[in-house]
PDB file of C-alpha atoms in Angstrom:
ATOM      1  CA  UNK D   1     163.879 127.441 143.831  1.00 52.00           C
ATOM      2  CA  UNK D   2     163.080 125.661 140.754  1.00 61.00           C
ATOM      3  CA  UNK D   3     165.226 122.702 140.964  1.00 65.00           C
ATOM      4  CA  UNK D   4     163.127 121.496 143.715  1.00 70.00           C
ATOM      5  CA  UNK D   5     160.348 120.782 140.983  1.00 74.00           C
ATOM      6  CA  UNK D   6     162.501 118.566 138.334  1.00 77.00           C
ATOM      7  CA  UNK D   7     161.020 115.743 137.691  1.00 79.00           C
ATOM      8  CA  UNK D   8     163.188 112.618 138.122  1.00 80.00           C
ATOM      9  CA  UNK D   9     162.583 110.894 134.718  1.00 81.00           C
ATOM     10  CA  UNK D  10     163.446 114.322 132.542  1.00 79.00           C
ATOM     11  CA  UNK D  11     166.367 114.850 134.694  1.00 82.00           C
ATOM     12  CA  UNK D  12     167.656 111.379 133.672  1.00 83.00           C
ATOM     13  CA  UNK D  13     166.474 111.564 129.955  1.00 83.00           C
ATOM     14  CA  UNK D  14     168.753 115.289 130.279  1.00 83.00           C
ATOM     15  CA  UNK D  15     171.654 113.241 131.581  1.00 85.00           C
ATOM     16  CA  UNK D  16     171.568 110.932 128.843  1.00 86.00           C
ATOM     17  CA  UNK D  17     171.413 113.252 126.259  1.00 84.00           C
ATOM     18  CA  UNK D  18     174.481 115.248 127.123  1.00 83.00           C
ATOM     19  CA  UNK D  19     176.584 112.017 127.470  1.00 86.00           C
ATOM     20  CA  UNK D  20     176.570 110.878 131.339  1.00 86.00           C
ATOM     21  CA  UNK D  21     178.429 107.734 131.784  1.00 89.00           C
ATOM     22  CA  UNK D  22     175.369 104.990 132.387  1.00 88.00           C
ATOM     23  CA  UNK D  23     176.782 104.349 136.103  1.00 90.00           C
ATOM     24  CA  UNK D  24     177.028 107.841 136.690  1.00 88.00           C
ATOM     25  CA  UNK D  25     173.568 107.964 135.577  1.00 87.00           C
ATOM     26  CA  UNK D  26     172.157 105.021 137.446  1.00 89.00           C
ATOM     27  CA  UNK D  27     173.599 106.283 140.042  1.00 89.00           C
ATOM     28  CA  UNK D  28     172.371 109.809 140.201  1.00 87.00           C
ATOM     29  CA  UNK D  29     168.644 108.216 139.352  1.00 86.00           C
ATOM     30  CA  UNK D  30     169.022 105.669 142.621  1.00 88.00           C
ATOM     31  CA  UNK D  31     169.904 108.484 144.878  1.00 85.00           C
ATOM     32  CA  UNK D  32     166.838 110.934 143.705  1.00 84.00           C
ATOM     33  CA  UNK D  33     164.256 108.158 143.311  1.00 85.00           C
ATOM     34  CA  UNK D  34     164.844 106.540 146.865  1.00 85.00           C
ATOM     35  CA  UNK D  35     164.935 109.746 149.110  1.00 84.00           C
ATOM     36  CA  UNK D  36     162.161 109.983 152.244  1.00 85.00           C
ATOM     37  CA  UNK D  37     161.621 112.527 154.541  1.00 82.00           C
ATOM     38  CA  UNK D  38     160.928 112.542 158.121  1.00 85.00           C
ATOM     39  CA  UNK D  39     158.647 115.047 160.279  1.00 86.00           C
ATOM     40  CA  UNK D  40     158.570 114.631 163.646  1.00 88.00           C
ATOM     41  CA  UNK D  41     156.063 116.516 166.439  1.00 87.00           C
ATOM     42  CA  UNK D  42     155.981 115.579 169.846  1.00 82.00           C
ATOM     43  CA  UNK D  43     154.997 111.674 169.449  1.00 84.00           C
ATOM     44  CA  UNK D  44     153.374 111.779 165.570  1.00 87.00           C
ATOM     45  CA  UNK D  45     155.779 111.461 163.097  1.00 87.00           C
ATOM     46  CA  UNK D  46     155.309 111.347 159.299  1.00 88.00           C
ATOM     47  CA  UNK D  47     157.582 110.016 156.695  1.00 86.00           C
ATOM     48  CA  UNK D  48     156.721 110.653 153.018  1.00 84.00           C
ATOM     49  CA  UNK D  49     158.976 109.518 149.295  1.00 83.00           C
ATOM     50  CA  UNK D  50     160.276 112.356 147.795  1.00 80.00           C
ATOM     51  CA  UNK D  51     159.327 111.879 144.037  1.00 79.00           C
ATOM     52  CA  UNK D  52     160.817 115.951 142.501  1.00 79.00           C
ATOM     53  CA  UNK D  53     163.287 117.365 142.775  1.00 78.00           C
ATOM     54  CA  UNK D  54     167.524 117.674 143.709  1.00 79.00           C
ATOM     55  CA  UNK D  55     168.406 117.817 147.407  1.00 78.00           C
ATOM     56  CA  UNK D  56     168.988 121.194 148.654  1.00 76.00           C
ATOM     57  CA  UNK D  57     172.398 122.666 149.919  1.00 74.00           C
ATOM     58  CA  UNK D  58     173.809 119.337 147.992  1.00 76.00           C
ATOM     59  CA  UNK D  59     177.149 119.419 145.718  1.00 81.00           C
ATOM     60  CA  UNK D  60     175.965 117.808 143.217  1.00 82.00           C
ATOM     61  CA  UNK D  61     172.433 119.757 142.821  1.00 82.00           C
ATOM     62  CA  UNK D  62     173.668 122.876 140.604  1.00 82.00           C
ATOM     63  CA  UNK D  63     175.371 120.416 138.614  1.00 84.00           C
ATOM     64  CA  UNK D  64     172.027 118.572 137.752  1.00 84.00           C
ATOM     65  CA  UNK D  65     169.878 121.693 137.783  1.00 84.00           C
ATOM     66  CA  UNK D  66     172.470 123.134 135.411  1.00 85.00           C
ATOM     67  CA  UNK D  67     172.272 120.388 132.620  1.00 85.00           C
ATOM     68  CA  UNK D  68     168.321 121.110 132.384  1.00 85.00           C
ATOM     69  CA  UNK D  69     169.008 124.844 131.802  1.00 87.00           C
ATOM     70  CA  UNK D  70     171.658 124.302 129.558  1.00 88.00           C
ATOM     71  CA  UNK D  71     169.041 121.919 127.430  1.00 87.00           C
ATOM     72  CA  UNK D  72     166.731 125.207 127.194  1.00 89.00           C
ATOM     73  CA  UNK D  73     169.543 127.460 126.150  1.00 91.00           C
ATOM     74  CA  UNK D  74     170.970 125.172 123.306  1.00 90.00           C
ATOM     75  CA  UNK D  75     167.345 124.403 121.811  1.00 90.00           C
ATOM     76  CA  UNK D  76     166.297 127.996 121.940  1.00 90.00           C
ATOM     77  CA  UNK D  77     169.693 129.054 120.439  1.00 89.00           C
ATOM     78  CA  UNK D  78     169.574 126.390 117.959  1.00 89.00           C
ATOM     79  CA  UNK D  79     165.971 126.189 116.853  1.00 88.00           C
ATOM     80  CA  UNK D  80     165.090 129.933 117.876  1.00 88.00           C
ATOM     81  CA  UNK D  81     168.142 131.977 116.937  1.00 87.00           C
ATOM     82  CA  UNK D  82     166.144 135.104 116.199  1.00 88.00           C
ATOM     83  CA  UNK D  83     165.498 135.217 120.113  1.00 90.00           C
ATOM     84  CA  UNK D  84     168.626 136.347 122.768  1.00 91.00           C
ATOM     85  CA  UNK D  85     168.276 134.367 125.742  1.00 90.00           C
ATOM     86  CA  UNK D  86     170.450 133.849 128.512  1.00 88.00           C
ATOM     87  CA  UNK D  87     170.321 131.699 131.877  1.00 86.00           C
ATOM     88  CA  UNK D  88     171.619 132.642 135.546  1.00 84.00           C
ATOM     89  CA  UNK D  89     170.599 129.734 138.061  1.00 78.00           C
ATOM     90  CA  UNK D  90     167.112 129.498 137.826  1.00 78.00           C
ATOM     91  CA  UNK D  91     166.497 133.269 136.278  1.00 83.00           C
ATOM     92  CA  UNK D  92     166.173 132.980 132.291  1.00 86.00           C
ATOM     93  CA  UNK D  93     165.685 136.085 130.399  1.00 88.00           C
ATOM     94  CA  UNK D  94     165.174 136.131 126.638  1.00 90.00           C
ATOM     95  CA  UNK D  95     165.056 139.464 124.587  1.00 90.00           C
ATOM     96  CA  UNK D  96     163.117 140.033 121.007  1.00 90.00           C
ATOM     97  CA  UNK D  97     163.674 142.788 118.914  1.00 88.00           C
ATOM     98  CA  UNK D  98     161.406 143.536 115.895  1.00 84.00           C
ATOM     99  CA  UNK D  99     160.518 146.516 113.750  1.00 82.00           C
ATOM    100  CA  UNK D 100     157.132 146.611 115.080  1.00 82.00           C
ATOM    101  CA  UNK D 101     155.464 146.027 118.040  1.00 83.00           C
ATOM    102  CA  UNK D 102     152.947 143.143 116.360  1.00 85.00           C
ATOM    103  CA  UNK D 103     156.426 140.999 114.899  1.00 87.00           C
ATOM    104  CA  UNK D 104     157.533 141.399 118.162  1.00 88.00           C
ATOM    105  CA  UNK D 105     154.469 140.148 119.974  1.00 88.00           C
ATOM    106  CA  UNK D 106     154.269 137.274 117.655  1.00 89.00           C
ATOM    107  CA  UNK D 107     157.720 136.471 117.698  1.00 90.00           C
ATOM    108  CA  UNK D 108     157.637 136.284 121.511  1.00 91.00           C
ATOM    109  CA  UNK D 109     154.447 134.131 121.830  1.00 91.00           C
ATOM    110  CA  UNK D 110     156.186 131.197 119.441  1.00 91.00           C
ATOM    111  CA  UNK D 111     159.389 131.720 122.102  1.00 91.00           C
ATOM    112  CA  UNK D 112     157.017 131.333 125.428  1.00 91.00           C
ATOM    113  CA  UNK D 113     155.086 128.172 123.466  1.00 92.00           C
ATOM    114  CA  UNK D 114     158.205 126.476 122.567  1.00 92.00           C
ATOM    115  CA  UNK D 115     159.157 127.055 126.441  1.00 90.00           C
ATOM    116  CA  UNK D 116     156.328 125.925 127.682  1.00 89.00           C
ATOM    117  CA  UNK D 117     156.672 122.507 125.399  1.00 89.00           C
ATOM    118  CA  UNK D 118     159.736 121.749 127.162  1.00 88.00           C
ATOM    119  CA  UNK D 119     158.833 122.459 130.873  1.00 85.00           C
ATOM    120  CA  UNK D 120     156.461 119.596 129.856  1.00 84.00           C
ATOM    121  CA  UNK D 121     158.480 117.341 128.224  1.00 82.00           C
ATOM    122  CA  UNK D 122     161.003 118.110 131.625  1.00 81.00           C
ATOM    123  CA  UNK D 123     158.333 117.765 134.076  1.00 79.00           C
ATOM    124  CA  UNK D 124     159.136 120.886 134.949  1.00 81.00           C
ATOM    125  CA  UNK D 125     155.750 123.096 135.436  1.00 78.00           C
ATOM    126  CA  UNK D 126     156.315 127.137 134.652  1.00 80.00           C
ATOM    127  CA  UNK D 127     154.724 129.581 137.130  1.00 80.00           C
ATOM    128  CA  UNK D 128     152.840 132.138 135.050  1.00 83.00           C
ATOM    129  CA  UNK D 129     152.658 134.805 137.937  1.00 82.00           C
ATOM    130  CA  UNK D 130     156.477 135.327 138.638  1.00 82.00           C
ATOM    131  CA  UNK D 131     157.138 135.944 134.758  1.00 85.00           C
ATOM    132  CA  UNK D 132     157.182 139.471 133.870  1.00 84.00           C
ATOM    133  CA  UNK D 133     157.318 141.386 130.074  1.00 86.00           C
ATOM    134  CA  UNK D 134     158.539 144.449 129.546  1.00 85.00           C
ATOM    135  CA  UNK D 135     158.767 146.855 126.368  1.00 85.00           C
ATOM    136  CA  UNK D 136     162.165 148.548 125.560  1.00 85.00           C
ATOM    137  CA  UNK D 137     160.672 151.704 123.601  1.00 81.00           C
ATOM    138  CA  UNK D 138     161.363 155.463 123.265  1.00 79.00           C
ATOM    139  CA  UNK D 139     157.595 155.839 123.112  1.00 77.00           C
ATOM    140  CA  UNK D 140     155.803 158.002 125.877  1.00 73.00           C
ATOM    141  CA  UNK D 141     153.002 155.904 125.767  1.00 72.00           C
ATOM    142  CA  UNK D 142     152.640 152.369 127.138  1.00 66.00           C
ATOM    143  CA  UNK D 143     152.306 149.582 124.507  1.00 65.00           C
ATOM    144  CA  UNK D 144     149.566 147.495 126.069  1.00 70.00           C
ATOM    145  CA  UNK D 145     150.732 143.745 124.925  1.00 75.00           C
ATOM    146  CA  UNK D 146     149.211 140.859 125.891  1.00 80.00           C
ATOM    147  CA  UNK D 147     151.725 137.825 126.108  1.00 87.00           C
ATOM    148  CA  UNK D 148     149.878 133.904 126.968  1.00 86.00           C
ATOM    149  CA  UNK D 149     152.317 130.799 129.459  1.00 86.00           C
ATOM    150  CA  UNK D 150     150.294 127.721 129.751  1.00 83.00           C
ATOM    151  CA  UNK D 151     146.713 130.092 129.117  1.00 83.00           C
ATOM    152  CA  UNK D 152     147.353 132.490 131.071  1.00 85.00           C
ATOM    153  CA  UNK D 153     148.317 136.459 130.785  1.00 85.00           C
ATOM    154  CA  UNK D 154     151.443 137.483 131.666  1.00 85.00           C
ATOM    155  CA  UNK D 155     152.337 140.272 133.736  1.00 81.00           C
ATOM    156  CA  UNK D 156     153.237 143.311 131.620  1.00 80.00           C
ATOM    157  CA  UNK D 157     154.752 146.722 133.441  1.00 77.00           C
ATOM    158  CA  UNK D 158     157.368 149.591 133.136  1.00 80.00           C
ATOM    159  CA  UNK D 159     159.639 148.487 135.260  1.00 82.00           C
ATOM    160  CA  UNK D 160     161.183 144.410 136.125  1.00 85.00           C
ATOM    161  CA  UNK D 161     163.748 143.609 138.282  1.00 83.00           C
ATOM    162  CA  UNK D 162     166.299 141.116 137.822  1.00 81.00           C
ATOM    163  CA  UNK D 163     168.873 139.868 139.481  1.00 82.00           C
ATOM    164  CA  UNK D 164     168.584 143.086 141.918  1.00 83.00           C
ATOM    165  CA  UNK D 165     168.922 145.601 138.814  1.00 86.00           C
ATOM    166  CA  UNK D 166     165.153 147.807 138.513  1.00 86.00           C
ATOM    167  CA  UNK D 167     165.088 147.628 134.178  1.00 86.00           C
ATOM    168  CA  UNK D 168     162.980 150.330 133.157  1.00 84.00           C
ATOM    169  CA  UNK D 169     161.718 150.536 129.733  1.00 83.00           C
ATOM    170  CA  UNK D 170     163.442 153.541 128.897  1.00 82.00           C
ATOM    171  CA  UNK D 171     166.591 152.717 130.594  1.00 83.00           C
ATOM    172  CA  UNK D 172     166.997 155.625 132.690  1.00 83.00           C
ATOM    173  CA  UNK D 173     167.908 153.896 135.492  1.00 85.00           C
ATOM    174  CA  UNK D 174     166.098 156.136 137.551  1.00 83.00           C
ATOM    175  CA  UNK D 175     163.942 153.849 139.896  1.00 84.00           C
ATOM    176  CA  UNK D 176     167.615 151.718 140.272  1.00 85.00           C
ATOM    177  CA  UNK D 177     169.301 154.283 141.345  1.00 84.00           C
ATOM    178  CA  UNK D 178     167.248 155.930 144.365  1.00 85.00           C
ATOM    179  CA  UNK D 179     167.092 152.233 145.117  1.00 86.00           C
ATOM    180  CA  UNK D 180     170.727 151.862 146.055  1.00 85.00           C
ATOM    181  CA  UNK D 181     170.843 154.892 147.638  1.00 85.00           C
ATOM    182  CA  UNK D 182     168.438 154.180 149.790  1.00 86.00           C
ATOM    183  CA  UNK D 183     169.798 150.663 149.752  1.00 85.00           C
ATOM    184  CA  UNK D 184     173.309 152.126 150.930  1.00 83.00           C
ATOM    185  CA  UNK D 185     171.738 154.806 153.558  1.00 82.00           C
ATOM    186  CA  UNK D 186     170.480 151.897 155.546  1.00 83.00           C
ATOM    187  CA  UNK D 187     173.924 149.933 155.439  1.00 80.00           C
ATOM    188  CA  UNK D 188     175.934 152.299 156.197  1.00 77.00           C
ATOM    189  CA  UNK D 189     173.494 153.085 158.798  1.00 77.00           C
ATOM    190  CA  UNK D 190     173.434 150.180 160.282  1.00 76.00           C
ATOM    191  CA  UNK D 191     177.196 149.942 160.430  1.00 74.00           C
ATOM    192  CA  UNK D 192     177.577 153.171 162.207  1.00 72.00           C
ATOM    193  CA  UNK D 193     176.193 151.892 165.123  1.00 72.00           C
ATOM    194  CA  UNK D 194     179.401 150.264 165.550  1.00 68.00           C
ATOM    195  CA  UNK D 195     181.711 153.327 165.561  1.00 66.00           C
ATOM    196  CA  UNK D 196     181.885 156.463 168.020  1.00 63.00           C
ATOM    197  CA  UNK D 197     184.021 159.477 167.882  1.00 63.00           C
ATOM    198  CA  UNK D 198     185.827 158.220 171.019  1.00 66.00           C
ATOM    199  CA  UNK D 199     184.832 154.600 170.971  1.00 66.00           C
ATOM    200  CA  UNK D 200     184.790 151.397 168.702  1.00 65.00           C
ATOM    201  CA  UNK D 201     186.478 150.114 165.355  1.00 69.00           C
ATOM    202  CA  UNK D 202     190.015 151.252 164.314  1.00 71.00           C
ATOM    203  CA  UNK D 203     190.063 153.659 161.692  1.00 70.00           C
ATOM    204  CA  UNK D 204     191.687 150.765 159.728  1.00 75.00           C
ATOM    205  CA  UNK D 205     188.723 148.379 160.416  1.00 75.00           C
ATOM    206  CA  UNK D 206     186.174 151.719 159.290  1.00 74.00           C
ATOM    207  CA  UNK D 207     188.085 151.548 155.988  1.00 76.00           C
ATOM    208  CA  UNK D 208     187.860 147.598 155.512  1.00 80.00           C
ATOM    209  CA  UNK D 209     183.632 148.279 156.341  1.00 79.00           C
ATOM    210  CA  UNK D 210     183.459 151.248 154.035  1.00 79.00           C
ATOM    211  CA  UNK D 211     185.111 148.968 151.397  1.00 81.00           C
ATOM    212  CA  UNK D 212     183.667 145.577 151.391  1.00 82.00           C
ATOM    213  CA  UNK D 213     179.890 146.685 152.406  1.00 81.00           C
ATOM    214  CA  UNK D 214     179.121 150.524 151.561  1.00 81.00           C
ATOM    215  CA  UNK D 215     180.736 150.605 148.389  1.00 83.00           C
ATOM    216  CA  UNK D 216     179.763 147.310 147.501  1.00 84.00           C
ATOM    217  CA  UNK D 217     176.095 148.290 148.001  1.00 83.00           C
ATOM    218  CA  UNK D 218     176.085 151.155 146.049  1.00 83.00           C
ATOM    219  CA  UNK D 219     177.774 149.708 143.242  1.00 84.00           C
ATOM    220  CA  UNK D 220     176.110 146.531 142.535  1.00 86.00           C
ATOM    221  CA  UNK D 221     175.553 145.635 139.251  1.00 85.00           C
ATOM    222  CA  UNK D 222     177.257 149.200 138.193  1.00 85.00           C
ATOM    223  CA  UNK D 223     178.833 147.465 134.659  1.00 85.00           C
ATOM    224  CA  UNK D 224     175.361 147.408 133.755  1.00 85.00           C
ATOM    225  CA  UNK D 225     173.638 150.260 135.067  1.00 85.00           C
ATOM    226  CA  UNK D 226     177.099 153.036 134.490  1.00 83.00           C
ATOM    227  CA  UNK D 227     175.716 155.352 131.901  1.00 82.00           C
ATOM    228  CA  UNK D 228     173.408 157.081 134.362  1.00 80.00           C
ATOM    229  CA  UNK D 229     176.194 158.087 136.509  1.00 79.00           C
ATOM    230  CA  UNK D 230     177.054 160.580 133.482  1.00 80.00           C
ATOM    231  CA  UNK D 231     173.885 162.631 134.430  1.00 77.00           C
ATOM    232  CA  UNK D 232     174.413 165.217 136.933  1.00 71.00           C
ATOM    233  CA  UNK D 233     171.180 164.329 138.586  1.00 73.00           C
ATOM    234  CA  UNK D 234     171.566 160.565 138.994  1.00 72.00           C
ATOM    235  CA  UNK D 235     175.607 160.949 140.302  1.00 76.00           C
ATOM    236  CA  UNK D 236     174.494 163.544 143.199  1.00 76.00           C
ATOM    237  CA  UNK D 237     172.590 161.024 145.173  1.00 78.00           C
ATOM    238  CA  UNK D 238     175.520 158.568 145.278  1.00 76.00           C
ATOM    239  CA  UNK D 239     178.248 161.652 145.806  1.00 78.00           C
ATOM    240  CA  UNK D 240     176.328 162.585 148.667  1.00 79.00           C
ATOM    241  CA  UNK D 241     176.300 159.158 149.879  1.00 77.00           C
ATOM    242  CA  UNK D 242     180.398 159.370 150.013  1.00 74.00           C
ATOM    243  CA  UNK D 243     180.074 162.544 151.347  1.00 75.00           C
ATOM    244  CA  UNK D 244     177.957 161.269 154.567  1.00 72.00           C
ATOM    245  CA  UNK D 245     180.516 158.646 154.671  1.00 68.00           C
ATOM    246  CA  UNK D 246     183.363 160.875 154.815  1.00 66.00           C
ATOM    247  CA  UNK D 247     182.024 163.078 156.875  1.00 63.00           C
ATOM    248  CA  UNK D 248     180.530 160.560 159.766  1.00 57.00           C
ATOM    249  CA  UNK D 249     182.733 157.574 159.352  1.00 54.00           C
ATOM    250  CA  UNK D 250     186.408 159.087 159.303  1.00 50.00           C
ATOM    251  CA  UNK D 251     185.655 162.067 161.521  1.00 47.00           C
TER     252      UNK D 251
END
C-alpha cells in the first residue's frame, strides 16, 4: 500500500494546510517520527527508525493517508478542471476526453507531469510499472500512444482492471463477464462441498450461502458493468450459473 511510503514532513505540511489544530499536529508528527521496529531471530536481533510512512492496521492511518489524496484531488480539480479524476484508497483514476487522439495525448502528459510534481513535493515516489493507459475508442484498430511518469513509458493495453472490474476499451464487458462466471463457478464450488442430498446445511442456511456469497460474486460491481446483461450472449453465462445453483444446491 502506498501510505506506507508518505514521507513524514509532506504529511505534516498536508496537515497544516487543511487546518489541523497545531497539537493535533505535533502530535501526529511525534508519533510517526519516533517509531522503531524490532526483528528478532534466534539470539540476533535488529532494531531500525522507521522514517515513511503511517502504521498499518492503525485508526488513525486512513485518516492521514486520506488528507494526502484529498490534496491531489482538489489541485487537479482546481488547477486541471479539463481532466475527471477520482480517488478510492490508494487507486486514482483520471479520464481525458478530446476530439483527437494527439489533444488527448497532450492533455494527458501535462496531467501525469503535474502528478508527478506533487508525489515530489509529498515525498511520495510514483511507481511507473503498476500505472496502466487505456483508449476508450470505437476504432478497430489500436491507437499506439506513448504516455511518460518520472521518464519512463507507461503501460498501454486493451484491457485494465480496477477495483476488480476488467475495462475494455470498447466497453463490452466481455473479458468481465466470463471473469465472474468463472469467478462464481469456483465459489459456489467450493461451497458445495458443504452440502449433500442427505447430509449437511439446512436448506435455510443453503439460502443464506447462495445469498451473501454466490450472488454476491456474480454481481460485483454490476451498477457499473449492467448494460451487458441486455445482450443475450453475455446474460446466458450468468443464467446458467443460477441454473446450476438451482439445480445442485436446492435439490
Amino acid at each position: 500500500m502506498l501510505f506506507v511510503w508518505v514521507c513524514t514532513k509532506g504529511l505534516c505540511k498536508t496537515l497544516q494546510k487543511v487546518g489541523v489544530a497545531p497539537t493535533l499536529r505535533r502530535w501526529i508528527e511525534f508519533m510517526l517520527t519516533t517509531r522503531t521496529v524490532e526483528a528478532t531471530i534466534m539470539n540476533s536481533k535488529v532494531e531500525q527508525k522507521v522514517e515513511r510512512g503511517c502504521p498499518q492496521e492503525g485508526v488513525l492511518s486512513p485518516f492521514l493517508w486520506n488528507f494526502i489524496m484529498d490534496d491531489l484531488l482538489r489541485k487537479l480539480r482546481e488547477k486541471l478542471s479539463y481532466a475527471y479524476s477520482q480517488g478510492f484508497a490508494d487507486y486514482l483514476a483520471i479520464l481525458q476526453a478530446g476530439l483527437d487522439r494527439f489533444t488527448v495525448v497532450s492533455l494527458m502528459q501535462q496531467l501525469l507531469n503535474f502528478v508527478s510534481r506533487w508525489c515530489n513535493e509529498v515525498g511520495l515516489p510514483p511507481n511507473p510499472d503498476k500505472i496502466e493507459s487505456i483508449w476508450f475508442t470505437n476504432r478497430k484498430t489500436m491507437i499506439r500512444h506513448f504516455l511518460i511518469l518520472t521518464g519512463v513509458k507507461l503501460q498501454s493495453g486493451s484491457r485494465v482492471k480496477n477495483l476488480r472490474i476488467e475495462l475494455d476499451s470498447k466497453f463490452n464487458w466481455n473479458q468481465h463477464c466470463r471473469n465472474r462466471v468463472k469467478k462464481t463457478q469456483i465459489v459456489s464450488a467450493q461451497c458445495k462441498r458443504a452440502i449433500g442430498k442427505t447430509w449437511g446445511l439446512s436448506p435455510k442456511v443453503h439460502k443464506w450461502i447462495y445469498r451473501a456469497v454466490i450472488f454476491h460474486t456474480i454481481s460485483y460491481g454490476v451498477v457499473v458493468w449492467n448494460t451487458a446483461l441486455y445482450r443475450a450472449n453475455k446474460c446466458m453465462p450468468h443464467e446458467r450459473v443460477q441454473r446450476t445453483a438451482s439445480n445442485h444446491w436446492w435439490t
